[in-house]
Short mmCIF file of C-alpha atoms in Angstrom, two decimals:
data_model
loop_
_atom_site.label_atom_id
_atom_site.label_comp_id
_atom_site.label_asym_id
_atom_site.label_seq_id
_atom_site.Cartn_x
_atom_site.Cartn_y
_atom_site.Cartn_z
CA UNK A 7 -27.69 -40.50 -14.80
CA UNK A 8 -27.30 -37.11 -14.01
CA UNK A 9 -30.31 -36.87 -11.57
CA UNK A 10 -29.28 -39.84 -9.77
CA UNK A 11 -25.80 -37.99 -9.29
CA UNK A 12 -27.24 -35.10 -7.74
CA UNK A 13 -30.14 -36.76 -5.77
CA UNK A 14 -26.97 -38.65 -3.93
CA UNK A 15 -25.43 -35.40 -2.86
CA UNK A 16 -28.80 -33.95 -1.56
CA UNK A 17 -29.32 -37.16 0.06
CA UNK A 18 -25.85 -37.15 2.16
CA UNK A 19 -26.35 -33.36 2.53
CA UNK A 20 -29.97 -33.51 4.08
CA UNK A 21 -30.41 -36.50 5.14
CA UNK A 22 -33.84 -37.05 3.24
CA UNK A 23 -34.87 -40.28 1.04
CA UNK A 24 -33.41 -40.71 -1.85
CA UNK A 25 -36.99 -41.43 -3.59
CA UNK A 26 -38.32 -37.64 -2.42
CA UNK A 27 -35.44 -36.19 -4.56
CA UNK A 28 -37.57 -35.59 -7.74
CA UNK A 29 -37.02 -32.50 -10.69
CA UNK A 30 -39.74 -30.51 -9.05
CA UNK A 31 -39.28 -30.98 -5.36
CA UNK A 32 -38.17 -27.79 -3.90
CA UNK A 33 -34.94 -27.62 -1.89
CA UNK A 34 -36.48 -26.39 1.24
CA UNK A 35 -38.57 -28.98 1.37
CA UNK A 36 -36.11 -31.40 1.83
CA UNK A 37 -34.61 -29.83 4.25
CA UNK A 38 -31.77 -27.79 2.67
CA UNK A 39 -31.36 -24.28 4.52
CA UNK A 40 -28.42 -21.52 3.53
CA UNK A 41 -25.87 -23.64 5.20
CA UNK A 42 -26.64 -26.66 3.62
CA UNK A 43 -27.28 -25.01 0.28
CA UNK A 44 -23.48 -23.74 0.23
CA UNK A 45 -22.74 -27.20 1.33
CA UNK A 46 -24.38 -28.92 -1.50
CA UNK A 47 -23.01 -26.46 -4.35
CA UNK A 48 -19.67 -27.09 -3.18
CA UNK A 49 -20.28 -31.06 -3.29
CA UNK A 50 -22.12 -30.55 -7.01
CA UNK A 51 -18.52 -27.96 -8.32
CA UNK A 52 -16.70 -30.74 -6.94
CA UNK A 53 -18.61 -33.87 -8.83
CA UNK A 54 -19.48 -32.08 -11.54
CA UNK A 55 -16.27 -29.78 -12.10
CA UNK A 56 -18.12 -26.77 -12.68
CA UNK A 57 -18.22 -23.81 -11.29
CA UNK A 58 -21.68 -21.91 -10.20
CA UNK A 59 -21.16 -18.26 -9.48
CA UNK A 60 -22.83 -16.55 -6.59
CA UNK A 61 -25.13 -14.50 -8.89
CA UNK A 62 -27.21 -17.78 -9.72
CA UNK A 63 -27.80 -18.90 -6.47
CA UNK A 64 -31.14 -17.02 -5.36
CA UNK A 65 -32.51 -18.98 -8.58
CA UNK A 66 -31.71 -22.42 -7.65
CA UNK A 67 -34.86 -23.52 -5.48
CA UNK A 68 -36.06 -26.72 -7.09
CA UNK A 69 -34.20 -29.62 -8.26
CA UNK A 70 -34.80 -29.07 -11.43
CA UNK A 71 -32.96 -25.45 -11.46
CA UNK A 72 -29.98 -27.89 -10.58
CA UNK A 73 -30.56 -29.90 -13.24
CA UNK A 74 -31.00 -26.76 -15.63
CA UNK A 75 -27.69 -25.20 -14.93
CA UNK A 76 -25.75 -28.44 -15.06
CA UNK A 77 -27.38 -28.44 -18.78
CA UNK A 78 -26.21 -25.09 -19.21
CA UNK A 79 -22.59 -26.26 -18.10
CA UNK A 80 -20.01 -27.25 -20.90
CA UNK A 81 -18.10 -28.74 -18.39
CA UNK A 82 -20.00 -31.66 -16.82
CA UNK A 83 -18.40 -35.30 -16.59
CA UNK A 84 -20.32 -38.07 -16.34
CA UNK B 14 -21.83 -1.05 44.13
CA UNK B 15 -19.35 -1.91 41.21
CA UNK B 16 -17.07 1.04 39.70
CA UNK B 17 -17.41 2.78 36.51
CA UNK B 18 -15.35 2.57 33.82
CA UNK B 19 -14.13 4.82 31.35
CA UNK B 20 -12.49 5.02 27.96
CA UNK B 21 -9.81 7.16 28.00
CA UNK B 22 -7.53 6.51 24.90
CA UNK B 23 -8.37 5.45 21.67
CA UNK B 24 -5.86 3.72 18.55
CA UNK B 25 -6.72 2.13 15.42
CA UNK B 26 -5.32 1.48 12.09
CA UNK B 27 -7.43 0.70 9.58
CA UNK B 28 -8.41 0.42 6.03
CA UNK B 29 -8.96 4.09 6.31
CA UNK B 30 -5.60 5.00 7.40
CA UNK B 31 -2.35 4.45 9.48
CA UNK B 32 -3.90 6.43 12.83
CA UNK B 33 -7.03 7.50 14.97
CA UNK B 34 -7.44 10.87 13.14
CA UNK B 35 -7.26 9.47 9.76
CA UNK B 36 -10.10 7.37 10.59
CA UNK B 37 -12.18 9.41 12.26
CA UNK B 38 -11.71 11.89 9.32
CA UNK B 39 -12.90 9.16 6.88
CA UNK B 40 -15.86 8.25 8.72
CA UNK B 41 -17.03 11.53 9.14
CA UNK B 42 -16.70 12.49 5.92
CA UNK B 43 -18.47 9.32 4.51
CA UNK B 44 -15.37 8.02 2.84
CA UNK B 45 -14.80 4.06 2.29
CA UNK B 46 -11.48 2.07 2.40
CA UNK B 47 -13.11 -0.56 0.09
CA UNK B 48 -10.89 -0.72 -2.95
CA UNK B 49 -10.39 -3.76 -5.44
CA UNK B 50 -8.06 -6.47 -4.45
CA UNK B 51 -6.19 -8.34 -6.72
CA UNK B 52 -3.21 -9.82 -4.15
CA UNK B 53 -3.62 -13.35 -5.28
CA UNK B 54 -4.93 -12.62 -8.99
CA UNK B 55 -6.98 -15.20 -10.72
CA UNK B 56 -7.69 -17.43 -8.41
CA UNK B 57 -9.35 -16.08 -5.28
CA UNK B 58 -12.98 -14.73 -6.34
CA UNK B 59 -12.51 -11.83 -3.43
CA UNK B 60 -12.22 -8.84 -6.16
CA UNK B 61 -12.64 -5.68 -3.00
CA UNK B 62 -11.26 -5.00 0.18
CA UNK B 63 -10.30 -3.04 2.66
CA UNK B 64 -6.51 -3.54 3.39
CA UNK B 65 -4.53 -0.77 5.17
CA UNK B 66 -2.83 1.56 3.00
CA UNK B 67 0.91 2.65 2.71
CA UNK B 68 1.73 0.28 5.32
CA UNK B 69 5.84 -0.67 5.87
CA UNK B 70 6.21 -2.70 8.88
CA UNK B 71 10.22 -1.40 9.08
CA UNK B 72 8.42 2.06 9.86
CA UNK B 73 7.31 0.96 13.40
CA UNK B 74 9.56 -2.40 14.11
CA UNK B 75 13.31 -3.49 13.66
CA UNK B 76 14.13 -6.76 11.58
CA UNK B 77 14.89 -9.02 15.32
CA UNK B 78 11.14 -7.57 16.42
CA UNK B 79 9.33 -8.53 13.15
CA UNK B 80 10.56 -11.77 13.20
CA UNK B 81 8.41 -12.63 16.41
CA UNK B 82 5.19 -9.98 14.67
CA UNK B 83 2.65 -12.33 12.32
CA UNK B 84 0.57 -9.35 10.60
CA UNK B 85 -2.09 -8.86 12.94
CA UNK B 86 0.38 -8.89 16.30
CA UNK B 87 2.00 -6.05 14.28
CA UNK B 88 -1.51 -4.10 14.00
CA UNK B 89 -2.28 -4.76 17.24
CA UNK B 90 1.17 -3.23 18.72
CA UNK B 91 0.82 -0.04 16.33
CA UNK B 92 -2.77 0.51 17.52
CA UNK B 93 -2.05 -0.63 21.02
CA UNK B 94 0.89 1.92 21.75
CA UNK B 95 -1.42 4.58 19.68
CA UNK B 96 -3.95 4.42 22.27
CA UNK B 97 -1.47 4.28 25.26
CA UNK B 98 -0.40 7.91 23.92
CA UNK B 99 -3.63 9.16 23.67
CA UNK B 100 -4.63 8.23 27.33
CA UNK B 101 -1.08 9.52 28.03
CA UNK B 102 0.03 6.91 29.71
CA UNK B 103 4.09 6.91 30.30
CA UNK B 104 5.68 3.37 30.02
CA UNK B 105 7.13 2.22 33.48
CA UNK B 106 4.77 3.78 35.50
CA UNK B 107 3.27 1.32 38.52
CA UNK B 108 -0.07 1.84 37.22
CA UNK B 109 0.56 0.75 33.18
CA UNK B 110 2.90 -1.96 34.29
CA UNK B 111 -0.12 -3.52 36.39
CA UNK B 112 -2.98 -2.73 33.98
CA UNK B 113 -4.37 -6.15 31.75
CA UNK B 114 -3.69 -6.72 28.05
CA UNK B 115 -7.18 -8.30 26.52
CA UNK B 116 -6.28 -8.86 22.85
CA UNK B 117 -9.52 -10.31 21.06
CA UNK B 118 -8.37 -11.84 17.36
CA UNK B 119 -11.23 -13.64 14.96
CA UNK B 120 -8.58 -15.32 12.96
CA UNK B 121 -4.88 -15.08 14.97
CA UNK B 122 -1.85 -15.52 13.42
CA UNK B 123 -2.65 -16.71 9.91
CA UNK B 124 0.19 -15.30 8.08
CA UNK B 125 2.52 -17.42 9.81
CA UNK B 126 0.34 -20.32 9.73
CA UNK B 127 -0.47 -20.40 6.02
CA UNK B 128 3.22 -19.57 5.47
CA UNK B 129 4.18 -22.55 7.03
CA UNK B 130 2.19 -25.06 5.60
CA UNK B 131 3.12 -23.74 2.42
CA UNK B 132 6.04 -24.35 3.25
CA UNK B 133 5.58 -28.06 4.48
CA UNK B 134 3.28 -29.32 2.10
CA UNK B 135 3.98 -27.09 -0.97
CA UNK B 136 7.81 -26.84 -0.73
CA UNK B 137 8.11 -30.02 0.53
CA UNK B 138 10.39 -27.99 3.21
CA UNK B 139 11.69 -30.46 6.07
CA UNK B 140 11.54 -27.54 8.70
CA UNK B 141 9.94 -24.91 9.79
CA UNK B 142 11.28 -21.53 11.35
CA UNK B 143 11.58 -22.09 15.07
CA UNK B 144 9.89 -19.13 15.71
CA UNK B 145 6.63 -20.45 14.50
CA UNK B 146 5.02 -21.29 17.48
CA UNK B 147 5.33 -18.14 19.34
CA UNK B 148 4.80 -15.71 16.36
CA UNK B 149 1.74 -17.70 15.15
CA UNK B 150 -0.53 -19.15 18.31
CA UNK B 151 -3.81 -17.46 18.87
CA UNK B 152 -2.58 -15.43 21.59
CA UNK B 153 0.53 -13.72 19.96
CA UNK B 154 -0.96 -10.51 20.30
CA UNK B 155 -1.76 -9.89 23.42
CA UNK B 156 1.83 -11.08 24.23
CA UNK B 157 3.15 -8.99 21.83
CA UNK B 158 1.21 -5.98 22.92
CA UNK B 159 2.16 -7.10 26.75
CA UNK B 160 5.87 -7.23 25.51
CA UNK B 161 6.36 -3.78 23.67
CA UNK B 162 4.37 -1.92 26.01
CA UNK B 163 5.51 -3.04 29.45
CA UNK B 164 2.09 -4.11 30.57
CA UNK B 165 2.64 -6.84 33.12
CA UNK B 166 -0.82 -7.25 34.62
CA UNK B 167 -3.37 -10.25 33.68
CA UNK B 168 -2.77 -10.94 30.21
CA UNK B 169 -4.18 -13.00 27.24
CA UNK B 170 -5.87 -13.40 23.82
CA UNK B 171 -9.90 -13.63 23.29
CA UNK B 172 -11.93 -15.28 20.68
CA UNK B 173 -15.43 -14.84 19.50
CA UNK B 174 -14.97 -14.07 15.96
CA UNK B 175 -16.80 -10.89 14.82
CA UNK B 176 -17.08 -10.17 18.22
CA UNK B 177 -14.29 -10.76 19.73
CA UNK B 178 -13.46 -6.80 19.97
CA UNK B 179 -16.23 -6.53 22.05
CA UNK B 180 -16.02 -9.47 24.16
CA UNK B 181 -12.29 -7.94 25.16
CA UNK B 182 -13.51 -5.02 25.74
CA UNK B 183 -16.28 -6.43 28.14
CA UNK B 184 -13.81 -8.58 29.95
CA UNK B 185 -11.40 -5.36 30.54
CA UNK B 186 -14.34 -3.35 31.36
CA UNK B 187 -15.75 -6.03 34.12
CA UNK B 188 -12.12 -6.49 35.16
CA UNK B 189 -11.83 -2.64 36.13
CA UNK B 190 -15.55 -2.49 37.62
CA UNK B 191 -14.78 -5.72 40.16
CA UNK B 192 -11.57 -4.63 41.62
CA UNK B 193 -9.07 -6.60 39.93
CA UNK B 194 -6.98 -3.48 37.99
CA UNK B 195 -7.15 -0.17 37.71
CA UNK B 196 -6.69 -0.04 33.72
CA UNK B 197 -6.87 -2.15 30.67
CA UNK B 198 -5.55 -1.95 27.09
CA UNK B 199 -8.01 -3.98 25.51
CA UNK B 200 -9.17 -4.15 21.38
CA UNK B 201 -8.82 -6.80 18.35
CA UNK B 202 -6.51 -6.97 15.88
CA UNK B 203 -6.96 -9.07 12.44
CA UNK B 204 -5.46 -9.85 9.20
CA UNK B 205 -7.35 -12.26 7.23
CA UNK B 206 -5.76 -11.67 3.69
CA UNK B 207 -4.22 -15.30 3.53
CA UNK B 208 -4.79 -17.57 0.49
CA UNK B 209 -6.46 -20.04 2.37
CA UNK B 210 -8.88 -17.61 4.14
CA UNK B 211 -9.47 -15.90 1.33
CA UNK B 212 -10.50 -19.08 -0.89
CA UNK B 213 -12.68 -20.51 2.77
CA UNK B 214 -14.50 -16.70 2.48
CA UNK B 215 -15.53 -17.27 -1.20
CA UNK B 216 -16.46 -20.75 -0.22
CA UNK B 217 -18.96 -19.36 2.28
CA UNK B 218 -20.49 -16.91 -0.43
CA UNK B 219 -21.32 -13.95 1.52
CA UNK B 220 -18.27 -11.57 0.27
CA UNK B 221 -19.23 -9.39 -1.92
CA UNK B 222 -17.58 -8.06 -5.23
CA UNK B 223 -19.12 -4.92 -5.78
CA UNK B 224 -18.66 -2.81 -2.00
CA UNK B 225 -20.56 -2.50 1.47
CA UNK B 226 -23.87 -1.22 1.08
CA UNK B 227 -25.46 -2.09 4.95
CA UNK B 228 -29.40 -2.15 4.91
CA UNK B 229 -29.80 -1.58 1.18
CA UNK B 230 -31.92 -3.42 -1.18
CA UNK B 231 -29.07 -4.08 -3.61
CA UNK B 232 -26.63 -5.23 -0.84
CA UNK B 233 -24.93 -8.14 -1.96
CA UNK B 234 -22.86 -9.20 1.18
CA UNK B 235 -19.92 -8.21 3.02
CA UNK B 236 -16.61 -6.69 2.47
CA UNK B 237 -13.29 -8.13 4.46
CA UNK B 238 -11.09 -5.46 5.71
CA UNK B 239 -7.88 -5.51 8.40
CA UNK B 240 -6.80 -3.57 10.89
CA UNK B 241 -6.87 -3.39 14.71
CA UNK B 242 -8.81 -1.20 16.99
CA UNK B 243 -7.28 -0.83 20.54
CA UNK B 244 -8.79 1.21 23.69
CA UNK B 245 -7.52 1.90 27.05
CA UNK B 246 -10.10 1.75 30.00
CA UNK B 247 -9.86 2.86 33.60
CA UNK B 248 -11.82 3.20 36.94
CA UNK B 249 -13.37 6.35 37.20
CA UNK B 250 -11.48 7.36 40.29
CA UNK B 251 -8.02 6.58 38.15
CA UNK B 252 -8.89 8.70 35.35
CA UNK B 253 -10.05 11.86 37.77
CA UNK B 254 -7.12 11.34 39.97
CA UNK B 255 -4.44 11.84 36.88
CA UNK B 256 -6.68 14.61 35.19
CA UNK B 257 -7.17 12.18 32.55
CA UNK B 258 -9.35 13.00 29.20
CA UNK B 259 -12.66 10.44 29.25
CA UNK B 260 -13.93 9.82 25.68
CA UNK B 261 -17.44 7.96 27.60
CA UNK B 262 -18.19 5.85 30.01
CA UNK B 263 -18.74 1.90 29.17
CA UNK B 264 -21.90 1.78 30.85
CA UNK B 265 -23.39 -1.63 30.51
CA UNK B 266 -23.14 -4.94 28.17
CA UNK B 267 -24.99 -7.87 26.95
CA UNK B 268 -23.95 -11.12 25.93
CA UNK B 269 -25.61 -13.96 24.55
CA UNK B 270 -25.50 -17.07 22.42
CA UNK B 271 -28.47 -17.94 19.70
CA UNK B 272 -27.67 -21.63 20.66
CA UNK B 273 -28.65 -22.27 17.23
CA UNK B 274 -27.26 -22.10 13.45
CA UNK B 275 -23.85 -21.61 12.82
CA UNK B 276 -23.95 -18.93 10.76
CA UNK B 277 -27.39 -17.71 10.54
CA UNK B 278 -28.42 -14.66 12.32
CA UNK B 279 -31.61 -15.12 15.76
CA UNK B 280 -33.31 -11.79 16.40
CA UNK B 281 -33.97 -13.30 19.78
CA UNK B 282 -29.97 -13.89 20.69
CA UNK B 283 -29.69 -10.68 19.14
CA UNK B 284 -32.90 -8.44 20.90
CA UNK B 285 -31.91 -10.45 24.44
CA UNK B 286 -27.96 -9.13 23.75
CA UNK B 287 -29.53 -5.44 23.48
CA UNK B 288 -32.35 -5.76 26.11
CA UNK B 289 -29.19 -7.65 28.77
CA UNK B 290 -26.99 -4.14 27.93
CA UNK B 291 -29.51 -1.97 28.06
CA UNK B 292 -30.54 -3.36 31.57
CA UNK B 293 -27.06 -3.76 32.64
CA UNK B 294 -26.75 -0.05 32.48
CA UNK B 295 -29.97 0.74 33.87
CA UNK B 296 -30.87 2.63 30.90
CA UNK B 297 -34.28 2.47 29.35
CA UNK B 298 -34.59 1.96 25.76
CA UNK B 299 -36.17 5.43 24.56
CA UNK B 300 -33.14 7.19 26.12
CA UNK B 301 -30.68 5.68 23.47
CA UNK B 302 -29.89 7.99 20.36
CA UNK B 303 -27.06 6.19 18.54
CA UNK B 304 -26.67 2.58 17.32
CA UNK B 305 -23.32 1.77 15.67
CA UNK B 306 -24.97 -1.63 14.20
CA UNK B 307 -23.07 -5.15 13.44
CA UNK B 308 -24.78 -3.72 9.69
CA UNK B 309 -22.49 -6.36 7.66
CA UNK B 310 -24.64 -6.25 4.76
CA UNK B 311 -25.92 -9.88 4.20
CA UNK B 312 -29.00 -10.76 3.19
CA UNK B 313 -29.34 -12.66 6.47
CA UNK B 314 -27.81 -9.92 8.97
CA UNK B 315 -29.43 -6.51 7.95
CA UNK B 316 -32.41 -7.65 8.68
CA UNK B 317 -32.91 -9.74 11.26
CA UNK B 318 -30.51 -6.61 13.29
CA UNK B 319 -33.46 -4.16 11.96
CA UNK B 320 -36.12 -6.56 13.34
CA UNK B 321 -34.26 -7.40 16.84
CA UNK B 322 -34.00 -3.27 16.50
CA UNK B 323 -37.51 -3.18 16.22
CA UNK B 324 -38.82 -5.75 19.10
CA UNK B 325 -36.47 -4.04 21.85
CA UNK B 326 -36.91 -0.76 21.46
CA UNK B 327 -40.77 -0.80 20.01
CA UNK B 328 -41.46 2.91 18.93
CA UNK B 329 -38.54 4.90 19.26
CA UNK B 330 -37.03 2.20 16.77
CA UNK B 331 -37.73 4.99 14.23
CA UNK B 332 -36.28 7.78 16.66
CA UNK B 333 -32.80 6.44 16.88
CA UNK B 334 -29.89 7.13 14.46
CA UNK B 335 -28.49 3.88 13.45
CA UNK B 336 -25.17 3.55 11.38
CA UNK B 337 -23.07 0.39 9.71
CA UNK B 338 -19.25 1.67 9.46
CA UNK B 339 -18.47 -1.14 7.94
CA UNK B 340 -19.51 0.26 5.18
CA UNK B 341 -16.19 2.13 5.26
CA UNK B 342 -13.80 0.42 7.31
CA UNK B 343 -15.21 -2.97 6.08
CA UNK B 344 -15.53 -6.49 8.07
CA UNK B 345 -12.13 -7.04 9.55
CA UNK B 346 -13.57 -9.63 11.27
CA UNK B 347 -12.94 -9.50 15.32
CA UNK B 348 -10.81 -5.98 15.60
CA UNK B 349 -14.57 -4.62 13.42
CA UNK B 350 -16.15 -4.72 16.99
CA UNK B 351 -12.99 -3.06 18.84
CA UNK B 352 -13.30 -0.27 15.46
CA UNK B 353 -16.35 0.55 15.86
CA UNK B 354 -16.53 1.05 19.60
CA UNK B 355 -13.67 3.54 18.78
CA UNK B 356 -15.80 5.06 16.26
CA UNK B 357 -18.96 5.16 18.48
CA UNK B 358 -16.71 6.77 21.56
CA UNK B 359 -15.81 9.10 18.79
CA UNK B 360 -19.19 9.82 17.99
CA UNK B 361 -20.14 10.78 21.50
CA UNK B 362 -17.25 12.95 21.94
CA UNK B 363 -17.41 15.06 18.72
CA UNK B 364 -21.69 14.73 18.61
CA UNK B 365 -21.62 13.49 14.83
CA UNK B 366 -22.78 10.30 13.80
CA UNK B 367 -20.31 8.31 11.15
CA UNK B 368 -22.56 7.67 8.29
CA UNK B 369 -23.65 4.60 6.75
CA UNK B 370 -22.12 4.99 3.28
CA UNK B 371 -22.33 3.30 -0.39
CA UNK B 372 -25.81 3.64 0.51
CA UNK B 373 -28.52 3.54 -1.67
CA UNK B 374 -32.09 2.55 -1.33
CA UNK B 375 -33.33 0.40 1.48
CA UNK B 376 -34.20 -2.91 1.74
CA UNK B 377 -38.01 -2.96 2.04
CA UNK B 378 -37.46 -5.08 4.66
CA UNK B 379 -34.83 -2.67 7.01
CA UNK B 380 -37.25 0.51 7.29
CA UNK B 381 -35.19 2.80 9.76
CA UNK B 382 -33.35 6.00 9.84
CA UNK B 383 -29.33 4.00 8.74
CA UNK B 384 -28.24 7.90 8.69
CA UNK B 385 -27.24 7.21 4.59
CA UNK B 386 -23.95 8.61 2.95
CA UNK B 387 -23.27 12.17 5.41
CA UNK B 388 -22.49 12.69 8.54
CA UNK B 389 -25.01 13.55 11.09
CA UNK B 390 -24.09 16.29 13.66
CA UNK B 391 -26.49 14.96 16.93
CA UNK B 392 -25.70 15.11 20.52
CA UNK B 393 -25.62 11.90 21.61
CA UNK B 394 -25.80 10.51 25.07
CA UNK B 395 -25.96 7.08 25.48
CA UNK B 396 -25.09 5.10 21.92
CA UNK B 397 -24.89 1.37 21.68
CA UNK B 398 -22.34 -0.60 19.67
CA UNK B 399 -23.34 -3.97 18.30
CA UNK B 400 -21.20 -7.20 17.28
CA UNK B 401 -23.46 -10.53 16.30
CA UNK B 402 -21.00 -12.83 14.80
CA UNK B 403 -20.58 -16.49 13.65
CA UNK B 404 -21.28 -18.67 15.77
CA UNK B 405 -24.56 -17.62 17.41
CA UNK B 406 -22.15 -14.53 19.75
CA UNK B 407 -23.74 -12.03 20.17
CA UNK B 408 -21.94 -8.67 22.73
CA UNK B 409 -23.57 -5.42 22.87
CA UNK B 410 -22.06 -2.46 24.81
CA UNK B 411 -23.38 1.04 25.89
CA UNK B 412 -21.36 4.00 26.09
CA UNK B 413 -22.74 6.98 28.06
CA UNK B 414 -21.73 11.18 27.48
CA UNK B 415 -19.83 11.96 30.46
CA UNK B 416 -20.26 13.64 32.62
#
């Protein structure tokens, strides 16, 4: 499940539980600052074999914006 | 009482141009080296840059030199033996061949490096060019610069990356005021337009693909540029006693660490850098009139330099004329501090103010005078350069009119 994929790479990035990962839980609250952030799209290209361009980023805050753009992606394996 | 120190020769090359005047002419007249960039096509995301024009290495070095020059040793000699003309310095005099060599480099010899493990792991080469070592080690330029101008004081390389200019420059300067030498050819010199670096700076996100616009609302991050910026500094009694031409006096620095993120920017490291120089040179902060900022037009940078601004010098924030020429030389990572004291010497000696250019509105957030697109003819007295790099280093240094 695509959730569970990216809670895991939040979860190595920041350290948080894996249960406070939900859609709507916002990415600075679990702890994920610019550096991080960079850290964790490059972990979700690699997974996910996309590509997210720079433009996007100031609109990823939540989980779910994650979730939204992997939708968006025609290139996702699972 | 330590001695005072003074600049006395000045060399770059640049984005902007092969020599001193061509940049100088470009800054004044508001005019960017940021071009697009397509050396690796396709696959680097990098699309603008600032690399130095009409450049052919054979101009300035035989074949049996080059083969010991990575890219940025070769900027650094050009700009190095540039600036030992301009102080008029004659090679194999006593006092050259005992002045230091303080070469400051963000990224070193990266040609050669990325050559060779293309080499090794792409070719599948079983050896290397023996040369490798020497040509590509962190320190290759201030050798190099040692080497082709005779300099046989103290001697070595200097990192800090964005600041590494400045930190050399501080080290030559506090050389000259304790005692140890008379005179100093210190700067940075980089070339960061490697495949690998360039695919690690789109990795990082903060390069930009449309230009430099410092302190503006539509800023969307920095531009990499090359080059090296090279200065020659001497006790004040040196430069009198050979009738010497003094550019300004380096009058005080500050250095700091945020002890903190990596890569985000602390207004405190930052305001403690400017309130350590400015008390360093016993100069009190409503007398400054120029601030060549670090101005690398992040998100993250621009403003927390504007709000550090803001906490040291209170009121007269809004009095003081405050510039970003990287938005025409562009980042060129460590020799961008050594630049841009060149270009803030510059400033005091002609009384115009480089520009910040590509601008257009500002960030709600920076709200002081960035001196946007022209030139600004202002006598200035004391200016201060600023360099707050990865890392959490932070170097600040004041320049003085003199006399």
């Amino acid at each position: 499940m695509i959730l569970d994929k990216v809670a895991e790479i939040i979860v190595k990035i920041a350290h948080c539980n894996f249960d406070d990962v939900r859609p709507e839980t916002e990415l600075i609250a679990l702890g994920i600052d610019s550096l991080k952030a960079i850290t964790m799209l490059f972990e979700l290209e690699e997974a996910f074999d996309i590509s997210i361009p720079n433009e996007i980023i100031p609109s990823i805050t939540t989980v779910n914006d994650i979730l939204d753009k992997l939708d968006n992606s025609r290139q996702i394996k699972t | 009482m330590s001695r005072r120190v003074m600049i006395t020769g000045l060399g770059v090359i640049s984005g902007l141009g092969l020599n001193t005047s061509a940049f100088w002419d470009a800054l004044t007249a508001g005019r960017s080296a940021i071009k697009p960039f397509n050396l690796f096509m396709d696959d680097v995301k990098i699309s603008v840059a600032a690399t130095v024009p009409d450049f052919d290495p054979g101009n300035y070095f035989s074949a049996d030199e080059l083969s010991l020059l990575d890219r940025y040793s070769q900027l650094a000699v050009i700009a190095a033996r540039a600036a030992a003309d301009d102080a008029g310095l004659v090679y194999g005099e006593e006092i050259f061949t005992s002045a230091a060599t303080i070469i400051g480099s963000g990224c070193g010899g990266k040609h050669t490096d990325e050559a060779t493990y293309d080499q090794l792991y792409k070719q599948q080469r079983s050896r290397v060019h023996p040369l490798t070592i020497p040509k590509g080690m962190p320190s290759a330029a201030a050798s190099m610069v040692s080497l082709h101008l005779g300099i046989k004081g103290p001697a070595f390389g200097l990192t800090s990356a964005c600041a590494s200019g400045s930190h050399a420059i501080i080290q030559g300067m506090a050389m000259i005021q304790s005692g140890i030498i008379d005179v100093a050819l210190v700067g940075a010199a980089d070339a960061p337009f490697t495949y690998g670096l360039l695919k690690s700076w789109d990795a990082l996100r903060v390069v930009s693909n449309d230009t430099c616009r410092p302190f503006c609302k539509d800023r969307s991050g920095m531009v990499l540029g090359e080059g090296a910026g090279m200065l020659v500094l001497e006790s004040e009694e040196h430069a009198k006693a050979r009738g010497a031409r003094v550019y300004a006096e380096i009058t005080g620095c500050g250095m700091t660490s945020d002890a903190g993120h990596i890569t985000r920017p602390d207004v405190t490291g930052m305001g403690n850098a400017m309130k350590n120089a400015l008390h360093h040179a016993g100069i009190a902060p409503e007398n400054v009139d120029y601030i060549n900022a670090h101005g690398t037009a992040t998100q993250a940078n621009d403003i927390a330099e504007t709000q550090a601004i803001h906490q040291v010098f209170g009121d007269h924030a809004q009095s003081i004329a405050i510039s970003s020429t990287k938005s025409m030389h562009a980042h060129a990572l460590g020799a961008s501090s050594a630049m841009e004291l060149v270009a803030t010497a510059l400033a005091i000696r002609h009384g115009i103010i480089p520009p910040t250019a590509n601008f257009t509105i500002c960030d709600e957030k920076c709200d002081l005078n960035y001196v946007p697109n022209e030139a600004c003819k202002q006598e200035i007295n004391i200016a201060m350069s600023n360099s707050f790099a990865f890392g959490g280093l932070n170097a600040v240094i004041i320049l003085k009119k003199y006399p």
